[in-house]
XYZ file of C-alpha atoms in Angstrom:
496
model
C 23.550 81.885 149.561
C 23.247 85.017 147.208
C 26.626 85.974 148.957
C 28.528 82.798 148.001
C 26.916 82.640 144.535
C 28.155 86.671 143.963
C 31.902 85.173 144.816
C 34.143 84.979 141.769
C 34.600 82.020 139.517
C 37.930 81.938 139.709
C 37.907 81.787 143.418
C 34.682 79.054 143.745
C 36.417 76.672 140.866
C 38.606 74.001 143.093
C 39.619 72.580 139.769
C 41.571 75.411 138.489
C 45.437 75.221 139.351
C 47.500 77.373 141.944
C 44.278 78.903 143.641
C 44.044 78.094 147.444
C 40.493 77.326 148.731
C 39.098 77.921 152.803
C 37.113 75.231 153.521
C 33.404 75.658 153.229
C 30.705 73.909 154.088
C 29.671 70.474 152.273
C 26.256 72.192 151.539
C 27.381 75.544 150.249
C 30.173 72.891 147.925
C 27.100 71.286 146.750
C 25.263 73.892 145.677
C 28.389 75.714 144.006
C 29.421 72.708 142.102
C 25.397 72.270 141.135
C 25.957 76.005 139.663
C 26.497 75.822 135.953
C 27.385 79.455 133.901
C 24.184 79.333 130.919
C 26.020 80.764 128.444
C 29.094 82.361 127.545
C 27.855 85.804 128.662
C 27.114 84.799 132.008
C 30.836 83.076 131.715
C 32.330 86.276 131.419
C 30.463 88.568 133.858
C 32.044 85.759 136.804
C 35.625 85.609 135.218
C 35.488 89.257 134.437
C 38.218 90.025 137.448
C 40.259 87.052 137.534
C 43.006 88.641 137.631
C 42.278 92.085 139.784
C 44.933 92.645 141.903
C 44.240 91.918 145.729
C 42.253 88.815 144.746
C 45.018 86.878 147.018
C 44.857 89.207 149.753
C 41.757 87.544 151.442
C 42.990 84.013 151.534
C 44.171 82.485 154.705
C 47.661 81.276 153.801
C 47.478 79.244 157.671
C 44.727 76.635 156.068
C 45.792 72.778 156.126
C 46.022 72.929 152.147
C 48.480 75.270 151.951
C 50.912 74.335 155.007
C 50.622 70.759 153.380
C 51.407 71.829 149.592
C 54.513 73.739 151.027
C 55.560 71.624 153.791
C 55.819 68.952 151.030
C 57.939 71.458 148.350
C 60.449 72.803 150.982
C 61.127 69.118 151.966
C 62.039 68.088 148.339
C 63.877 71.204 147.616
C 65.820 70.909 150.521
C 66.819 67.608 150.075
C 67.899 68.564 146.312
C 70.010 71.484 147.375
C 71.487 68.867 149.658
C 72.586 66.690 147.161
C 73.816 69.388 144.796
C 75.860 71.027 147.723
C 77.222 67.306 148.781
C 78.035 66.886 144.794
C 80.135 70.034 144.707
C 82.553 70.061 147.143
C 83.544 66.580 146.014
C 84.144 67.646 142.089
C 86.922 70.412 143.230
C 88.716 67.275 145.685
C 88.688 65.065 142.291
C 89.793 67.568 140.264
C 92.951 68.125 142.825
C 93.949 64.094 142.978
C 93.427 63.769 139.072
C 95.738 67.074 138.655
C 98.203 65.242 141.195
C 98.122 62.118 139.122
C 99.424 63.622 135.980
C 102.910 63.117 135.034
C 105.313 66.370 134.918
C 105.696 66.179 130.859
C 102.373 67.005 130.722
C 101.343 69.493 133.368
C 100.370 72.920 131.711
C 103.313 75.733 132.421
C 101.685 79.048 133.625
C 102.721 82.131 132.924
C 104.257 84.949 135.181
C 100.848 86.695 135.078
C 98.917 83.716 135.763
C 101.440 83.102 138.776
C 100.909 86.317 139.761
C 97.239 86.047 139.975
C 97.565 83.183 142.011
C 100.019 84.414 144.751
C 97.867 87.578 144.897
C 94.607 84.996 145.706
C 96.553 83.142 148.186
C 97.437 86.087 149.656
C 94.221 87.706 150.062
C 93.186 84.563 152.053
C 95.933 84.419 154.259
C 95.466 88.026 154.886
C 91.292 87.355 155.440
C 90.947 84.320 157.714
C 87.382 84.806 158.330
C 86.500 85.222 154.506
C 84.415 81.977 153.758
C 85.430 80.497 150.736
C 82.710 79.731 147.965
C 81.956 75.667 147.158
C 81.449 76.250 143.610
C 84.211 75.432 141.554
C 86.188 78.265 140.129
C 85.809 79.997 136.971
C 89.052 80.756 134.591
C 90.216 84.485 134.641
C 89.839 85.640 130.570
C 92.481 88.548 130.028
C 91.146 91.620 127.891
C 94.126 91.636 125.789
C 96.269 88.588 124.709
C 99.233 88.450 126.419
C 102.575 88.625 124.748
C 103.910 85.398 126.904
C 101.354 83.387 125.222
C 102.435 84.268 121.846
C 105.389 82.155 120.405
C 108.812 83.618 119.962
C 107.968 85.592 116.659
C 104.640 87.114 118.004
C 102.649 85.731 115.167
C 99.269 83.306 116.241
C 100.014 79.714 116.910
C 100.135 77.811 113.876
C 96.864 75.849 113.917
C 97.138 71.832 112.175
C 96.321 73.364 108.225
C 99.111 75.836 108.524
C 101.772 73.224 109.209
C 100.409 70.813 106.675
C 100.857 73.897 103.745
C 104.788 74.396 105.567
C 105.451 70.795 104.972
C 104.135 70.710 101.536
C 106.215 73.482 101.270
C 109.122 71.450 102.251
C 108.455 69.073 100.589
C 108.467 71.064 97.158
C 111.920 73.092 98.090
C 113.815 70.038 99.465
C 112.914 68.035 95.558
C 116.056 67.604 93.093
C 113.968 69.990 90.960
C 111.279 72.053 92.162
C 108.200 71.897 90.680
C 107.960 76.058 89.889
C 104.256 75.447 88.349
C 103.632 73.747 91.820
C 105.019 76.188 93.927
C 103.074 79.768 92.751
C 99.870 77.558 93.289
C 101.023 76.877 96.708
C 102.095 80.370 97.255
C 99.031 82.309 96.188
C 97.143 82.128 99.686
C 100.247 83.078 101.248
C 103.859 81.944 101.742
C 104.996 80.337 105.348
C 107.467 82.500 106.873
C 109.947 79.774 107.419
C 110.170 79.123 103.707
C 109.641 82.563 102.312
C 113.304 83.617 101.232
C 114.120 80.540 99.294
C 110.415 80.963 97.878
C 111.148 84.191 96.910
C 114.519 83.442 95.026
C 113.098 80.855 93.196
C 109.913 82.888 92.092
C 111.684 86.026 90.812
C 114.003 83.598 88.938
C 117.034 84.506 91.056
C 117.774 81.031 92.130
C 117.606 78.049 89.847
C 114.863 75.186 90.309
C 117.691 72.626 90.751
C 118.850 72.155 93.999
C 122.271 71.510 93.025
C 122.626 74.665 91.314
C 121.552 77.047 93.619
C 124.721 77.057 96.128
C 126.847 77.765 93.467
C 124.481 80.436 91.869
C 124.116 81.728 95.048
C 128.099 82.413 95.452
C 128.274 83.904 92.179
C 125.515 86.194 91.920
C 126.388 87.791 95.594
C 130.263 88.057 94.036
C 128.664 90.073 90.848
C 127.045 92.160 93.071
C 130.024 93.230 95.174
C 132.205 93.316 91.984
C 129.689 96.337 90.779
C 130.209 97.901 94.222
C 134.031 98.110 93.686
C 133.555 98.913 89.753
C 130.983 101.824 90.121
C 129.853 103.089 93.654
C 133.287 105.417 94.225
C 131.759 107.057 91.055
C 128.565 108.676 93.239
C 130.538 111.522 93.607
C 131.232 112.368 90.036
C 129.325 114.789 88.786
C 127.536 112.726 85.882
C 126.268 110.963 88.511
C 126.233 113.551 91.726
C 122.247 114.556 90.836
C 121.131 110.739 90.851
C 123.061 110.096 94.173
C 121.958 113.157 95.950
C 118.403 112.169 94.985
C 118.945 108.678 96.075
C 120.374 109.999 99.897
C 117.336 112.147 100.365
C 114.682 109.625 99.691
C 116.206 107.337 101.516
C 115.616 108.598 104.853
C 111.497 108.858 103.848
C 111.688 104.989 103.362
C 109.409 103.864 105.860
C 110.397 106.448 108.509
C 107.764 104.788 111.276
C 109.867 101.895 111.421
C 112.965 101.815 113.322
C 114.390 99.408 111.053
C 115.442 101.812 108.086
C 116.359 104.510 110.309
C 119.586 102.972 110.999
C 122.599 104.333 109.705
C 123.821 100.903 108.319
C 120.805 99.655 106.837
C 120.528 103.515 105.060
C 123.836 102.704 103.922
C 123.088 99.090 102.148
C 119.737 100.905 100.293
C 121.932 103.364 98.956
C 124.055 101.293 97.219
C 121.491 98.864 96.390
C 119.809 101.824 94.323
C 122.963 103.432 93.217
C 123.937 100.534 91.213
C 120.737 99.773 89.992
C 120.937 103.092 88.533
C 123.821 102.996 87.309
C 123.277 99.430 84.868
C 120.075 100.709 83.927
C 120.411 104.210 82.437
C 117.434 104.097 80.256
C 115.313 105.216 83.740
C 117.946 105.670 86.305
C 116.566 106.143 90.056
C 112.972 107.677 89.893
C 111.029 108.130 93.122
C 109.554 105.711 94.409
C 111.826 102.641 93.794
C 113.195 103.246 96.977
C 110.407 101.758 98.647
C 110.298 98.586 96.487
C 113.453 97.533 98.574
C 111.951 96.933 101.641
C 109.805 93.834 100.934
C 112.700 91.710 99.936
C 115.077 93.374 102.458
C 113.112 92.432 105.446
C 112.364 88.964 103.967
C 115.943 88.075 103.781
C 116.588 89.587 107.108
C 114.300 87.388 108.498
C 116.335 84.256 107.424
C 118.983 85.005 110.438
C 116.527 87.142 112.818
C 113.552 84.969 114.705
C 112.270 88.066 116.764
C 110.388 91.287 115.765
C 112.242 92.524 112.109
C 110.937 96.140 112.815
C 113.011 97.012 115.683
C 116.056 94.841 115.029
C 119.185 95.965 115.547
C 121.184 95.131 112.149
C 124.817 96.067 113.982
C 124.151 92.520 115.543
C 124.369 90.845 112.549
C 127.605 89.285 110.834
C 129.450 91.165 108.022
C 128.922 87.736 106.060
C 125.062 87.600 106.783
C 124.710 91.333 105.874
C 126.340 90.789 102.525
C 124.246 88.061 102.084
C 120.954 89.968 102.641
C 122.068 93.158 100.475
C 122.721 90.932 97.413
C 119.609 88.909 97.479
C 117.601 92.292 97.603
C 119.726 93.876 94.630
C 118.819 91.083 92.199
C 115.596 90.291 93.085
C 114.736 94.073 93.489
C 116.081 93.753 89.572
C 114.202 91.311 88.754
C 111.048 92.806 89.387
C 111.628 96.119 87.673
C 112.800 94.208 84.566
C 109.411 93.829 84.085
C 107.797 97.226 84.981
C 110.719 99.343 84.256
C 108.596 100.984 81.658
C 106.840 102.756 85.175
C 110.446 104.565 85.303
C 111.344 105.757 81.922
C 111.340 109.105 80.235
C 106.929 110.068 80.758
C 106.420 107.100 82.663
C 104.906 105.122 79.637
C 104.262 102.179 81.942
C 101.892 103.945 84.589
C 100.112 105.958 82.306
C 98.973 102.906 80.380
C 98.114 101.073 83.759
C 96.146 103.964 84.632
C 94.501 103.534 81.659
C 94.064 100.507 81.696
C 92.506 100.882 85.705
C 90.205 102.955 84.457
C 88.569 100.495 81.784
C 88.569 97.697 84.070
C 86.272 99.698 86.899
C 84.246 101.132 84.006
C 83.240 97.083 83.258
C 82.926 96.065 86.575
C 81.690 98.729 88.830
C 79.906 101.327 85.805
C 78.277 103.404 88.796
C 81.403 104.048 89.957
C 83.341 104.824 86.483
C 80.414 107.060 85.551
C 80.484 108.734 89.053
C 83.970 109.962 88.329
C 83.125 111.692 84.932
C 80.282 113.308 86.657
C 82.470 115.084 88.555
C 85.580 115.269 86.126
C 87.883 112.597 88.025
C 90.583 111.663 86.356
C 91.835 108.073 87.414
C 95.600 109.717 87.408
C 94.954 111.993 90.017
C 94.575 109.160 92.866
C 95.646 106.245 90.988
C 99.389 107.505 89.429
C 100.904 106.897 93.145
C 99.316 103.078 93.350
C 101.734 101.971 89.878
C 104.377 104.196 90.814
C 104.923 102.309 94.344
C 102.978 99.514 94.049
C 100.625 100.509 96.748
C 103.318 100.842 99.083
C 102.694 104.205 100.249
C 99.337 103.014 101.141
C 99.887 99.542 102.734
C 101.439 98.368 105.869
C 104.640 96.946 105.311
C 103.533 93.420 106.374
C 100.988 93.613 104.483
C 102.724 94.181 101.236
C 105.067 91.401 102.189
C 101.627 88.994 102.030
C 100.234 90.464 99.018
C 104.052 90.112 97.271
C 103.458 86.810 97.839
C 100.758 86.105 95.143
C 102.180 88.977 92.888
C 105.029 86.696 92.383
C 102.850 83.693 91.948
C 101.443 85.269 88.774
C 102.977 85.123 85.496
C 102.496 89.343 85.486
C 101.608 89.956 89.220
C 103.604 93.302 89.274
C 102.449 94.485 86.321
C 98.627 93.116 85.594
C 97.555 91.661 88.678
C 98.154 94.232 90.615
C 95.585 96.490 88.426
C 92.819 93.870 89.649
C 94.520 94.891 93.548
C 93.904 98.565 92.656
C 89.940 98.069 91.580
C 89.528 95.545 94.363
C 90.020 98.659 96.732
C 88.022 101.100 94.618
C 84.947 98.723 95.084
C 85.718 98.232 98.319
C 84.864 101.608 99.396
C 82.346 102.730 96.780
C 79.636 103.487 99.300
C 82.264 106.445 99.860
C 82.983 107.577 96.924
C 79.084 107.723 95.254
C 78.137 109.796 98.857
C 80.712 112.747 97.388
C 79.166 114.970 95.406
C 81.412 117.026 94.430
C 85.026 117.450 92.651
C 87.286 118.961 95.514
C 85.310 116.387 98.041
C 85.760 113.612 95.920
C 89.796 114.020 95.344
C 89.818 114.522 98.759
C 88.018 110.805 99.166
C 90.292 109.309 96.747
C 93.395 110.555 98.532
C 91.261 109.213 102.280
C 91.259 105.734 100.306
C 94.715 105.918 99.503
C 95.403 106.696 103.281
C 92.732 104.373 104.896
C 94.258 100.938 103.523
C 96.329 100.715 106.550
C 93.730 101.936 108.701
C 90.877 99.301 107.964
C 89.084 97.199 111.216
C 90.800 94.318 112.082
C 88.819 91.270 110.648
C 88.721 93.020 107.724
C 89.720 90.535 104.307
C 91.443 93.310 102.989
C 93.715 95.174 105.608
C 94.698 95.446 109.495
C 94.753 97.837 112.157
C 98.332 98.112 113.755
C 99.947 94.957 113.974
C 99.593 92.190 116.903
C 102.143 90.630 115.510
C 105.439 90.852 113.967
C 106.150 92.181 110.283
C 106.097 89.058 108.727
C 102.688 87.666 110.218
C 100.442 86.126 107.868
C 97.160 86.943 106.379
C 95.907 84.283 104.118
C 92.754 86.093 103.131
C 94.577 89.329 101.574
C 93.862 89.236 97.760
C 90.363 86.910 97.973
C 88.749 90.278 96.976
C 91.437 90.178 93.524
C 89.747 87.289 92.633
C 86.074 87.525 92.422
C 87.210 90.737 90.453
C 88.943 89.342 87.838
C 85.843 86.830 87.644
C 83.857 89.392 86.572
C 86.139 90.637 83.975
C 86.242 87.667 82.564
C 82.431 87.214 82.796
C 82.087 90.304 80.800
């Protein structure tokens, strides 16, 4: 009796779940259920090793109880695998005679890869008779990287259901007797459609009229005005009034953009060299000043676009028509005009233009972002040092080509994009990478930051709001969230 009553409570208690009990006498039950702990003390001395390890080790896993407990869980389990297992092999049969039931129209089109992948299955079977194929139904094969088949013809994203509603109102606006220009830069701040973009670029610099009627006819002239200068002034290049501005003119143009196969082609070298030679020429207040090269390229690879569906960057231009050419150098001489008319004070004699920007840059960080302004007189910054480059080229130095075509965009939705938005663009980036800046702590380190920032906006993560990594896409692909940062900026300025 002292024996059984030294035996642990965990092991006497039949009540207590997943314990399995030898039988024992009726008396010795009796007296172990007439057993009662005192008090909590005595409680714990009996429950004290619960949990030792080898408690199991004595039980006799051949009693009635337990061949009864399991005989009864290994019946119901079996019987549910059963089920399950009968339950699978019929979903994959449905799934073939619902597949066979759909009409041709709408049958999904696989890819070569995805053909591929299945030949190579089907082979590996016929080659392995004995391998036992799995019941389960099979799971989809998720590529690491996107591949180019199941991009559309342009390489951009599919356009999801908002993105074809904005193209439509689009449409809708450019198709009207007379476009609604107040309309249309409110539509075109977020980001212009690529379909649409040349016309909306004519009509936002002002080169094409709002009334529908008009713009054939002003289309005709303007393009023979343009050629009519060609004849009038470019055999004059090698004069030798003008010999200094042309030889400048040739050697900047091969540094346009030299990562892109596009401008490296003789022809298209050709059609920027006149472009700028003309310009030149009609304005000799500035004449060509570095740097107006590059403000070509937006509107020369928009109105490419217009005739070319595939990638713009690697195009070959020779494929083009002499008419369609034409076309495209024109439209890129006036608009290119228009927008200097109103920054042309960038290119005079001392750059008047950029120095007030600069200026102008610096007042607006010193209001919103006075840790950083007073972090640059600390260490004897001046804001021309880094920021003379950003008005000279309108950040195009420092920004993918696509993604100056998408911030071009909302510069010519503004009233003064080129000219005052674009210093809200410049402090957007200084605040975006403050945390770098404040960790320099000294003057040669911090230029040296300044001129990383000026480098890095090509170079952000993708997902970023405010840049991209190399391009998935083509040069035209959209980003709709590029100037959200411009915004909440100019908020704050006006807060102040």
């Amino acid at each position: 009796m002292a024996a059984e009553n030294s035996k642990q409570f965990w092991k006497r208690s039949a009540k207590l779940p997943g314990s399995f009990i030898k039988e024992r006498s009726k008396v010795n039950a009796v007296s172990l259920k007439n057993k009662k702990a005192s008090s909590f003390h005595e409680f714990a001395r009996n429950t004290s090793d619960a949990w030792d390890i080898g408690d199991d080790e004595e039980e006799d896993f051949s009693s009635p109880s337990f061949q009864t407990l399991n005989s009864k869980v290994a019946l119901a389990t079996a019987a549910q695998v059963l089920e399950n297992h009968s339950k699978l092999r019929v979903k994959p049969e449905r799934s073939q005679s619902t597949t066979s039931d759909v009409p041709a129209s709408y049958k999904v089109t696989k890819s070569s890869s995805d053909a591929q992948l299945s030949r190579n299955s089907s082979d590996s079977c016929l080659r392995n008779p004995l391998h036992k194929q799995q019941s389960l139904p099979l799971r989809p094969i998720i590529p690491l990287v996107a591949r180019i088949s199941d991009q559309n013809a342009s390489g951009a994203p599919p356009m999801t259901v908002r993105e074809k509603t904005r193209l439509e109102k689009f449409r809708q606006l450019l198709s009207s007797h007379n476009t609604d220009l107040d309309e249309l830069r409110k539509c075109s701040w977020p980001g212009v459609p690529r379909e649409v973009r040349p016309v909306t670029w004519r009509l936002l610099s002002g080169y094409l009229p709002a009334n529908t009627e008009r713009r054939k006819l002003t289309l005709q002239r303007k393009r023979e005005e343009y050629f009519g200068f060609i004849e009038q002034y470019y055999d004059s290049r090698n004069e030798e009034h003008h010999q200094d501005t042309y030889r400048q003119i040739h050697i900047d143009i091969p540094r346009t953009n030299p990562l892109i196969p596009l401008f490296q082609q003789p022809l298209v070298q050709e059609i920027f060299e006149r472009i700028l030679f003309i310009w030149a020429i009609r304005h000799p207040a500035s004449g060509y000043v570095q740097g107006i090269n590059d403000l070509v390229t937006p509107f020369f690879v928009v109105f490419l676009s217009e005739y070319v569906e595939e990638d713009v960057e690697n195009f070959d231009v020779t494929n083009l028509s002499q008419d369609m050419l034409r076309s495209i150098e024109a439209d890129s001489f006036w608009c290119m005009s228009k927008l200097l008319d109103g920054i042309q004070d960038n290119y005079t004699f001392a750059q008047p233009g950029i120095q007030k920007k600069v200026k102008a840059l610096e007042e607006l960080v010193s209001r919103i972002d006075e840790q950083v302004h007073n972090h640059f007189r600390r260490y004897e910054v001046e804001y021309l040092q880094f920021a003379f480059r950003w008005m000279n080229n309108l950040l195009m130095r420092e920004l993918p080509l696509r993604c100056t075509i998408r911030l071009w965009d909302t510069y010519q939705s503004e009233p003064e994009g080129f000219s005052h938005f674009h210093l809200y663009v410049c402090a957007a980036f200084l605040i975006k990478w403050r945390k770098e800046i404040l960790d320099e702590e000294d003057f040669q380190r911090q230029v040296l930051v300044d001129r990383r920032i000026s480098r890095g906006f090509s170079r952000l993560p993708e997902g970023s709001p405010h840049a991209a990594t190399k391009p998935t896409y083509d040069t035209l692909g959209q980003r709709r969230d590029w100037v959200a940062p411009c915004r909440g900026v100019q908020t704050q300025v006006h807060v102040c």
